[in-house]
Coordinates of C-alpha atoms in Angstrom, one line a residue:
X1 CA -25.7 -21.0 2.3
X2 CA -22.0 -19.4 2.4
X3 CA -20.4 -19.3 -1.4
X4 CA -17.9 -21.5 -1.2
X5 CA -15.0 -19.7 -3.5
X6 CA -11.1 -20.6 -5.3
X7 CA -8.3 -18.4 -3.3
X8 CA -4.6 -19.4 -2.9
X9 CA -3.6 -19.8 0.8
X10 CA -0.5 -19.2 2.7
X11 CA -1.3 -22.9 5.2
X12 CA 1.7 -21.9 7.7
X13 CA 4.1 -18.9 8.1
X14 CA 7.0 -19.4 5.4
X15 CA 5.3 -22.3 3.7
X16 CA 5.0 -21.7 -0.3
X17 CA 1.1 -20.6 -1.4
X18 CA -1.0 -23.6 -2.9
X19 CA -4.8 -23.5 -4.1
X20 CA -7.8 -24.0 -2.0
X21 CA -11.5 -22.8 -1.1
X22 CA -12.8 -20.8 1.0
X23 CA -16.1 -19.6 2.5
X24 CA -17.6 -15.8 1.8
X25 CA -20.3 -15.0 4.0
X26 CA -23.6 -14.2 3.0
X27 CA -24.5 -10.6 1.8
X28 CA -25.8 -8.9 4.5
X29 CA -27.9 -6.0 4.4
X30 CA -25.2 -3.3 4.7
X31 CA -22.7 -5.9 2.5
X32 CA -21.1 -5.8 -1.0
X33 CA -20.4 -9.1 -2.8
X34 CA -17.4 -8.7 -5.3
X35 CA -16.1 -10.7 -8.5
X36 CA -12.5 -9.9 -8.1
X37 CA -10.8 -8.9 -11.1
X38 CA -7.0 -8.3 -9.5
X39 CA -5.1 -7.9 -6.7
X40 CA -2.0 -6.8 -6.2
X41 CA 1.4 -8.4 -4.0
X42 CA 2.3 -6.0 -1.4
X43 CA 5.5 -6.7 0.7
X44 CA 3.4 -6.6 3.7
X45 CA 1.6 -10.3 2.7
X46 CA 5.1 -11.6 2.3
X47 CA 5.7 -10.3 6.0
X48 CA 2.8 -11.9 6.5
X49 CA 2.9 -15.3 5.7
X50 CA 6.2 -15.1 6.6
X51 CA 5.7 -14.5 10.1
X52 CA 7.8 -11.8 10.0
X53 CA 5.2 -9.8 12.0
X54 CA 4.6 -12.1 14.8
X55 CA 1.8 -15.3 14.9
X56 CA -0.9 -15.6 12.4
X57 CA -4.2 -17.3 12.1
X58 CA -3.3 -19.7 9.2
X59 CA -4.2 -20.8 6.6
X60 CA -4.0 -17.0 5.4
X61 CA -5.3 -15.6 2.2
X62 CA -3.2 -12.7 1.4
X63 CA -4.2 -9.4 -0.7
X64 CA -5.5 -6.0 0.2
X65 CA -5.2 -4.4 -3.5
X66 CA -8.3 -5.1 -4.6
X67 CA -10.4 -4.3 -7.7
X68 CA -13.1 -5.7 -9.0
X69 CA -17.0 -5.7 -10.0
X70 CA -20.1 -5.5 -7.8
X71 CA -22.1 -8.8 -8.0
X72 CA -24.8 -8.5 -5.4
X73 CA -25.7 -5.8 -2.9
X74 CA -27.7 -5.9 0.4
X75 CA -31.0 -4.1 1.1
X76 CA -29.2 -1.3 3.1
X77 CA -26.5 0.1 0.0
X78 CA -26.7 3.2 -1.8
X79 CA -23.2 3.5 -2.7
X80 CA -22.7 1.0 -5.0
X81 CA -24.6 -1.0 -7.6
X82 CA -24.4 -3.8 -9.5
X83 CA -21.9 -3.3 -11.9
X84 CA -19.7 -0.7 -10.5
X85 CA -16.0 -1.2 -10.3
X86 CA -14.9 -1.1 -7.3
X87 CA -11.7 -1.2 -4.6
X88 CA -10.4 -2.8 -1.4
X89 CA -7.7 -1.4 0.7
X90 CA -6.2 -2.6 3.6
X91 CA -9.4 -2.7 6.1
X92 CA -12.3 -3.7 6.0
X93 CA -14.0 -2.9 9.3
X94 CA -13.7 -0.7 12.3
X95 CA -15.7 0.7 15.3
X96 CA -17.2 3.1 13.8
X97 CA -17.8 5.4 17.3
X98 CA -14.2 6.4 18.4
X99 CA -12.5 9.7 17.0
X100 CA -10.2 8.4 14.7
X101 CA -13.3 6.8 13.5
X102 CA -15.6 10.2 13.7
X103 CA -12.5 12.1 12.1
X104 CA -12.0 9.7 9.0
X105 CA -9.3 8.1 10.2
X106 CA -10.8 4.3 10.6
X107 CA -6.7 3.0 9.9
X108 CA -6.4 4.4 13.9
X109 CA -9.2 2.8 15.4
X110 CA -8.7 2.7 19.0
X111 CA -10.1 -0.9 18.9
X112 CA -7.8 -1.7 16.3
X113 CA -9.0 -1.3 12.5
X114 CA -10.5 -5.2 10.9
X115 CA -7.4 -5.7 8.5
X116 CA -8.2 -7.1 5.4
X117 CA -7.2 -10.3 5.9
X118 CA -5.5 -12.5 9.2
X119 CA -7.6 -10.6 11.1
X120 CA -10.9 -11.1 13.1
X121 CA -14.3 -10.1 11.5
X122 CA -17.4 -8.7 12.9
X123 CA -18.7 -12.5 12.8
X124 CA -15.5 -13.7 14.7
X125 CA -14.2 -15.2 11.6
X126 CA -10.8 -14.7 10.1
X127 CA -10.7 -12.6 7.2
X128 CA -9.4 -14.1 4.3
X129 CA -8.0 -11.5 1.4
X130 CA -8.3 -10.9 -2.2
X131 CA -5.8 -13.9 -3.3
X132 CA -9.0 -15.1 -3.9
X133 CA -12.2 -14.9 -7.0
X134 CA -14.9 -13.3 -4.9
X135 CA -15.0 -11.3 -1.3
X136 CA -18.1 -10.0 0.9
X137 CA -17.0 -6.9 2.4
X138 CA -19.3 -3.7 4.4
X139 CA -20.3 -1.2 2.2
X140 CA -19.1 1.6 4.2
X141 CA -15.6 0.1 3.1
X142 CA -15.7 0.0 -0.4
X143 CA -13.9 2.2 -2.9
X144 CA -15.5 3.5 -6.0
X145 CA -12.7 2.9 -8.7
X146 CA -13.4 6.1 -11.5
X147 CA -13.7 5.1 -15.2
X148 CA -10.5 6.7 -15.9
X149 CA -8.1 4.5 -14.5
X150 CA -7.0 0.6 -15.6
X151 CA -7.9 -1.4 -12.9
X152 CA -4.7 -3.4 -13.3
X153 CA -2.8 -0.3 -12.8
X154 CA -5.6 0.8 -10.1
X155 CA -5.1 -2.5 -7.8
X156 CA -2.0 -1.6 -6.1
X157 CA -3.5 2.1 -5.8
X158 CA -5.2 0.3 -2.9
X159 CA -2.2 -0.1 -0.5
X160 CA 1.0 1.2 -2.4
X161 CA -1.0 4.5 -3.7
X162 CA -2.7 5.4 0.0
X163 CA 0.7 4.5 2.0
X164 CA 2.4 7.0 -0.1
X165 CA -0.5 9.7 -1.0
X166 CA -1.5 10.3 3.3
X167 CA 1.7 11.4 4.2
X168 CA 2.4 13.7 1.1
X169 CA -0.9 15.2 2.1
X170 CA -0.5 15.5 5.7
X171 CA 2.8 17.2 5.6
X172 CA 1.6 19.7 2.7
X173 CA 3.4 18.2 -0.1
X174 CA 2.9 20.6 -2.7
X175 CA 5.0 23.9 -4.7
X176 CA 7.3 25.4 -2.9
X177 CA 8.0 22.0 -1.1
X178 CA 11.4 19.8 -1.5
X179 CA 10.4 16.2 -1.1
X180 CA 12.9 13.1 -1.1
X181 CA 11.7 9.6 -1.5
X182 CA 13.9 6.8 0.0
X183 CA 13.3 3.7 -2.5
X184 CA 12.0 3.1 -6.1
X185 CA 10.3 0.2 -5.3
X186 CA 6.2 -0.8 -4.8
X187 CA 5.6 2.4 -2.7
X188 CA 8.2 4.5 -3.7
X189 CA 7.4 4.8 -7.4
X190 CA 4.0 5.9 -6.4
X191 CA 5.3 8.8 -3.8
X192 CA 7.3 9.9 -6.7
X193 CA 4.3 10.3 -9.3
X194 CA 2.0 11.1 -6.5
X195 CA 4.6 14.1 -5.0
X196 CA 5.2 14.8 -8.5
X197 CA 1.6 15.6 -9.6
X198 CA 1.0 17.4 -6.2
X199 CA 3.8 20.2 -7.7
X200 CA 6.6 19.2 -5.5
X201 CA 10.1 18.9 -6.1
X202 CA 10.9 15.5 -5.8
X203 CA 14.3 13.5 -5.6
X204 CA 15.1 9.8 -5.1
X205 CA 17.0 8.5 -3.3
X206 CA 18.5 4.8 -3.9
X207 CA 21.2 2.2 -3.2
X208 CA 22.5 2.7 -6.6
X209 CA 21.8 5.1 -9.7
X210 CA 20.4 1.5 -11.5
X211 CA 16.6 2.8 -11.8
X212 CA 17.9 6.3 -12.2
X213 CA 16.3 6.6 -15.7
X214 CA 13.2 4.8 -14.5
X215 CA 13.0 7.7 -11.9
X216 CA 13.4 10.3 -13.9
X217 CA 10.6 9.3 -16.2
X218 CA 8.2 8.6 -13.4
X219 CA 8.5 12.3 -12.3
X220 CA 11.8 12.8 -10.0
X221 CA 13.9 15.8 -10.6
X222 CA 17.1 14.5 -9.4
X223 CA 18.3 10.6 -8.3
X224 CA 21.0 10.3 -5.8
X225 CA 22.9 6.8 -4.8
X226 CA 22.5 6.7 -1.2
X227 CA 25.9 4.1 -1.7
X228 CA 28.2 7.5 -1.8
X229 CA 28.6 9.2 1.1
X230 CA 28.9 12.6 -0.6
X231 CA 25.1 12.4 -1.3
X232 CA 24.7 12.8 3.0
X233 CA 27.1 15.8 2.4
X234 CA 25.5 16.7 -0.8
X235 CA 22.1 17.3 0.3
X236 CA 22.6 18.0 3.8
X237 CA 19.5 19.9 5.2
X238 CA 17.6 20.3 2.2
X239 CA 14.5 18.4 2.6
X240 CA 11.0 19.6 4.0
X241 CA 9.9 16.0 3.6
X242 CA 11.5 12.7 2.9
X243 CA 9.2 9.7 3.0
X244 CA 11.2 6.3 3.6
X245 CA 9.3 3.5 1.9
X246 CA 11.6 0.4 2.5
X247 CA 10.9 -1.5 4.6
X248 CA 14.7 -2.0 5.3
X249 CA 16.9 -1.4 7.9
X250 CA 18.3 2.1 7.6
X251 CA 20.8 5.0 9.5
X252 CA 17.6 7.0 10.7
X253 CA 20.2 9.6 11.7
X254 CA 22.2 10.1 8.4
X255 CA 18.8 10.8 6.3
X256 CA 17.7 13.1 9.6
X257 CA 20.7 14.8 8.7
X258 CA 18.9 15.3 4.9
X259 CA 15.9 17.4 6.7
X260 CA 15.3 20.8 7.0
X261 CA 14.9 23.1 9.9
X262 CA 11.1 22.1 10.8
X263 CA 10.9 19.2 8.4
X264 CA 10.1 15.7 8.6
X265 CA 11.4 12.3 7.9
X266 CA 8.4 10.0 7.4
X267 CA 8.4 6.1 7.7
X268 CA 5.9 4.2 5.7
X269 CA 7.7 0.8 5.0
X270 CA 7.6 -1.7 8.1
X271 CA 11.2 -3.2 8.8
X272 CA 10.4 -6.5 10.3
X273 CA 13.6 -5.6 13.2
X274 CA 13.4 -1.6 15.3
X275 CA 15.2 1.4 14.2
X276 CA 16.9 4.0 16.5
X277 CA 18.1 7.4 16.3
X278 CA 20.2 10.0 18.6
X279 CA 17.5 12.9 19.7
X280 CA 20.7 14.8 19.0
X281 CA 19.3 14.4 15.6
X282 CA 15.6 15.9 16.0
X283 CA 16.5 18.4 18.2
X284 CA 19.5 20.4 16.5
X285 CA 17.0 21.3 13.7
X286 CA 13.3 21.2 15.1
X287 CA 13.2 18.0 12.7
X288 CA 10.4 15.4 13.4
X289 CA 10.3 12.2 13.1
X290 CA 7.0 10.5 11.8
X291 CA 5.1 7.2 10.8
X292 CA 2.2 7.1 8.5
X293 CA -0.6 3.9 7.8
X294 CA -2.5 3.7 5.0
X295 CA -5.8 6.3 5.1
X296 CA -9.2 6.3 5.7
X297 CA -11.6 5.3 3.8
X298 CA -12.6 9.4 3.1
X299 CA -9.0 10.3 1.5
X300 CA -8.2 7.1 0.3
X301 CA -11.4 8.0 -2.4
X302 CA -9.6 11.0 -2.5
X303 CA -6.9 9.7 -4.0
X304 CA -8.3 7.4 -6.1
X305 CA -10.0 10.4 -7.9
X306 CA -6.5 12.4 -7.9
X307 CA -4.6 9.6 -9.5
X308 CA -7.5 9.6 -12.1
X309 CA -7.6 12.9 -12.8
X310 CA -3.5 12.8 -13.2
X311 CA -3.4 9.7 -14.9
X312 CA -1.3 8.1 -11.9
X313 CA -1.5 4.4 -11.8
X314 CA 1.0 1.7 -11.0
X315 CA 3.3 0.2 -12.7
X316 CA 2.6 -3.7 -13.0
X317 CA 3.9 -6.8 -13.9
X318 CA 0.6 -9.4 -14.4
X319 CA 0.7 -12.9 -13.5
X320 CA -1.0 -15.9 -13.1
X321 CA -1.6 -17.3 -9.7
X322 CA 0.3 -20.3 -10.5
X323 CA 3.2 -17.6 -10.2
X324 CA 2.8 -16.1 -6.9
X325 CA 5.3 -18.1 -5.0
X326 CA 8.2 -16.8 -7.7
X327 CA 6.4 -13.5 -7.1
X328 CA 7.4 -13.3 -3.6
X329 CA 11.0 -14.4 -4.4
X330 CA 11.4 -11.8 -7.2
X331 CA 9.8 -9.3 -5.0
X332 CA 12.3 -10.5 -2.1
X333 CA 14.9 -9.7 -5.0
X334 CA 13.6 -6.3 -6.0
X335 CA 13.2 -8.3 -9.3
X336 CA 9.7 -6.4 -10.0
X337 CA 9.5 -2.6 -11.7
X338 CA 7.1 -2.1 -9.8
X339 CA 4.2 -4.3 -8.4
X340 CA 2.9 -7.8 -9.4
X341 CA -0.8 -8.4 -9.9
X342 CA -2.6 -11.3 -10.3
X343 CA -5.2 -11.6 -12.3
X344 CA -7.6 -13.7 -10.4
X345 CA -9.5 -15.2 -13.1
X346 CA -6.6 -17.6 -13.2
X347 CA -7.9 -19.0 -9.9
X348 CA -9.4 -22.6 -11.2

């Protein structure tokens, strides 16, 4: 019999979230069943159920910052146990047989990776997200969430910590590296304490000096108003990386002009409209530029443990569900230092 459970539910795209049920499947033998504890808002569910991102298959159930505890198990897990705390990202399925598959990276499926939720599940179903008090999701895509961290603090970890931890990895952010985050928002605060831990040098770089002190605190070396145009002259060529976490329109060619010879500008916020750039830009320094999704399941544990053994977590505002729907209009207002999370025990 499928467990019929409470979830808040986006019913069409930019339509205000009310209460309603849903059905989890049944555990399955490779399946873990999850009492959600918290889950965090990312930007992308706003996109969303916005339809900001083309047609979805409402009603949705945003949420893919997940923790919670292990309820049930089937036959086939050895992973996880009843009991454990545990993690959801962003997916929750995947072929399994192609080589982004085979090399840990499931996020690049070549049959497209089973989001988390408004997408289509092994079954054929819709998946329905962690806005919600319990979820049934494949073993092989559950995260073991270390003793060391808060879960509240470890929710938005899920999607805010991987978006921001894969490309600081991939491009070898580390000592000896300058490394220049665009934003202080959801993401951005976490590629600051993230590059900071990993022994970069790390500046921000914002609208306005208004979060300055927050970013200084959080780890940045320096804070730059991206408002004055002497920061483009300031800090022209200086930066081996520079990871752009809005998910704004911005002049891709002015923060090219911030990169060093061989460096990178990587984009890991989603603007909803295309950006463009003169090659002119790439090619007079050998820069690159990139975009990054998420991680696989493989590094995405890997950061999990890094953030524990650092003592990185997010910084969170908590809320009831009854407040989601001011949620998305504060976080519409960058009214948020630095992520909403519900807690989902609230969900009656």
């Amino acid at each position: 019999m499928l467990m019929q459970v409470n979830a808040y539910a986006a019913p069409a795209a930019g339509l205000p979230l009310a209460p309603t049920t849903i059905e989890r499947r049944d555990v399955g033998p490779n399946d873990v069943l999850i009492e959600i504890q918290y889950a965090g808002i990312c930007h992308s569910d706003i996109h969303t159920v916005n339809g900001d991102w083309g047609p979805q298959p409402f009603p949705v159930v945003p949420g893919h910052e997940i923790v919670g505890t292990v309820t049930e198990v089937g036959t086939g897990v050895t992973r996880h146990r009843v009991g454990d705390r545990v993690g959801v990202g962003c997916m929750v399925g995947s072929c399994g047989e192609c080589a982004s598959c085979r090399n840990g990276d499931e996020q690049y499926c070549v049959d497209g990776m089973v989001p988390t939720y408004a997408g289509t599940d092994r079954d054929g179903s819709t998946t329905q997200g962690g806005y919600s008090t319990h979820v049934v999701v494949d073993a092989d895509y559950v995260l073991s969430v270390p003793e060391g961290l808060d879960p509240v603090a470890a929710a938005p970890l899920l999607c805010a910590g991987i978006t921001t931890y894969a490309p600081l990895r991939k491009w070898n952010a580390g000592p000896g590296t300058r490394v220049a985050v665009v934003g202080l928002g959801g993401l951005g605060h976490m590629a600051v304490r993230i590059a900071h831990a990993l022994g970069a040098e790390v500046t921000v770089l914002s609208q306005s000096l208004k979060k300055q002190e927050d970013g200084l605190r959080l780890g940045a070396d320096a804070y730059h108003a991206t408002s004055d145009p002497a920061t483009f002259e300031q800090l022209a060529g200086r930066f081996d990386l520079i990871v752009n976490t809005v998910s704004a329109h911005i002049d891709v060619d002015a923060y090219l002009g911030l990169v060093a010879v061989d460096g990178t500008l990587v984009n890991v916020g989603a603007p909803a409209e295309p950006l463009s750039l003169n090659v002119f830009s790439l090619i007079g320094a050998r820069r690159s530029f990139a975009g990054s999704m998420i991680g696989g399941i493989a590094l995405t544990q890997e950061m999990l443990d890094f953030c524990a053994e650092h003592g990185i977590g997010a910084e969170v505002e908590v809320i009831p569900a009854e407040k989601i729907n001011e949620a998305y209009e504060r976080v519409l207002a960058s009214d948020v230092r630095y992520r909403f999370v519900i807690d989902t025990s609230t969900l009656v």
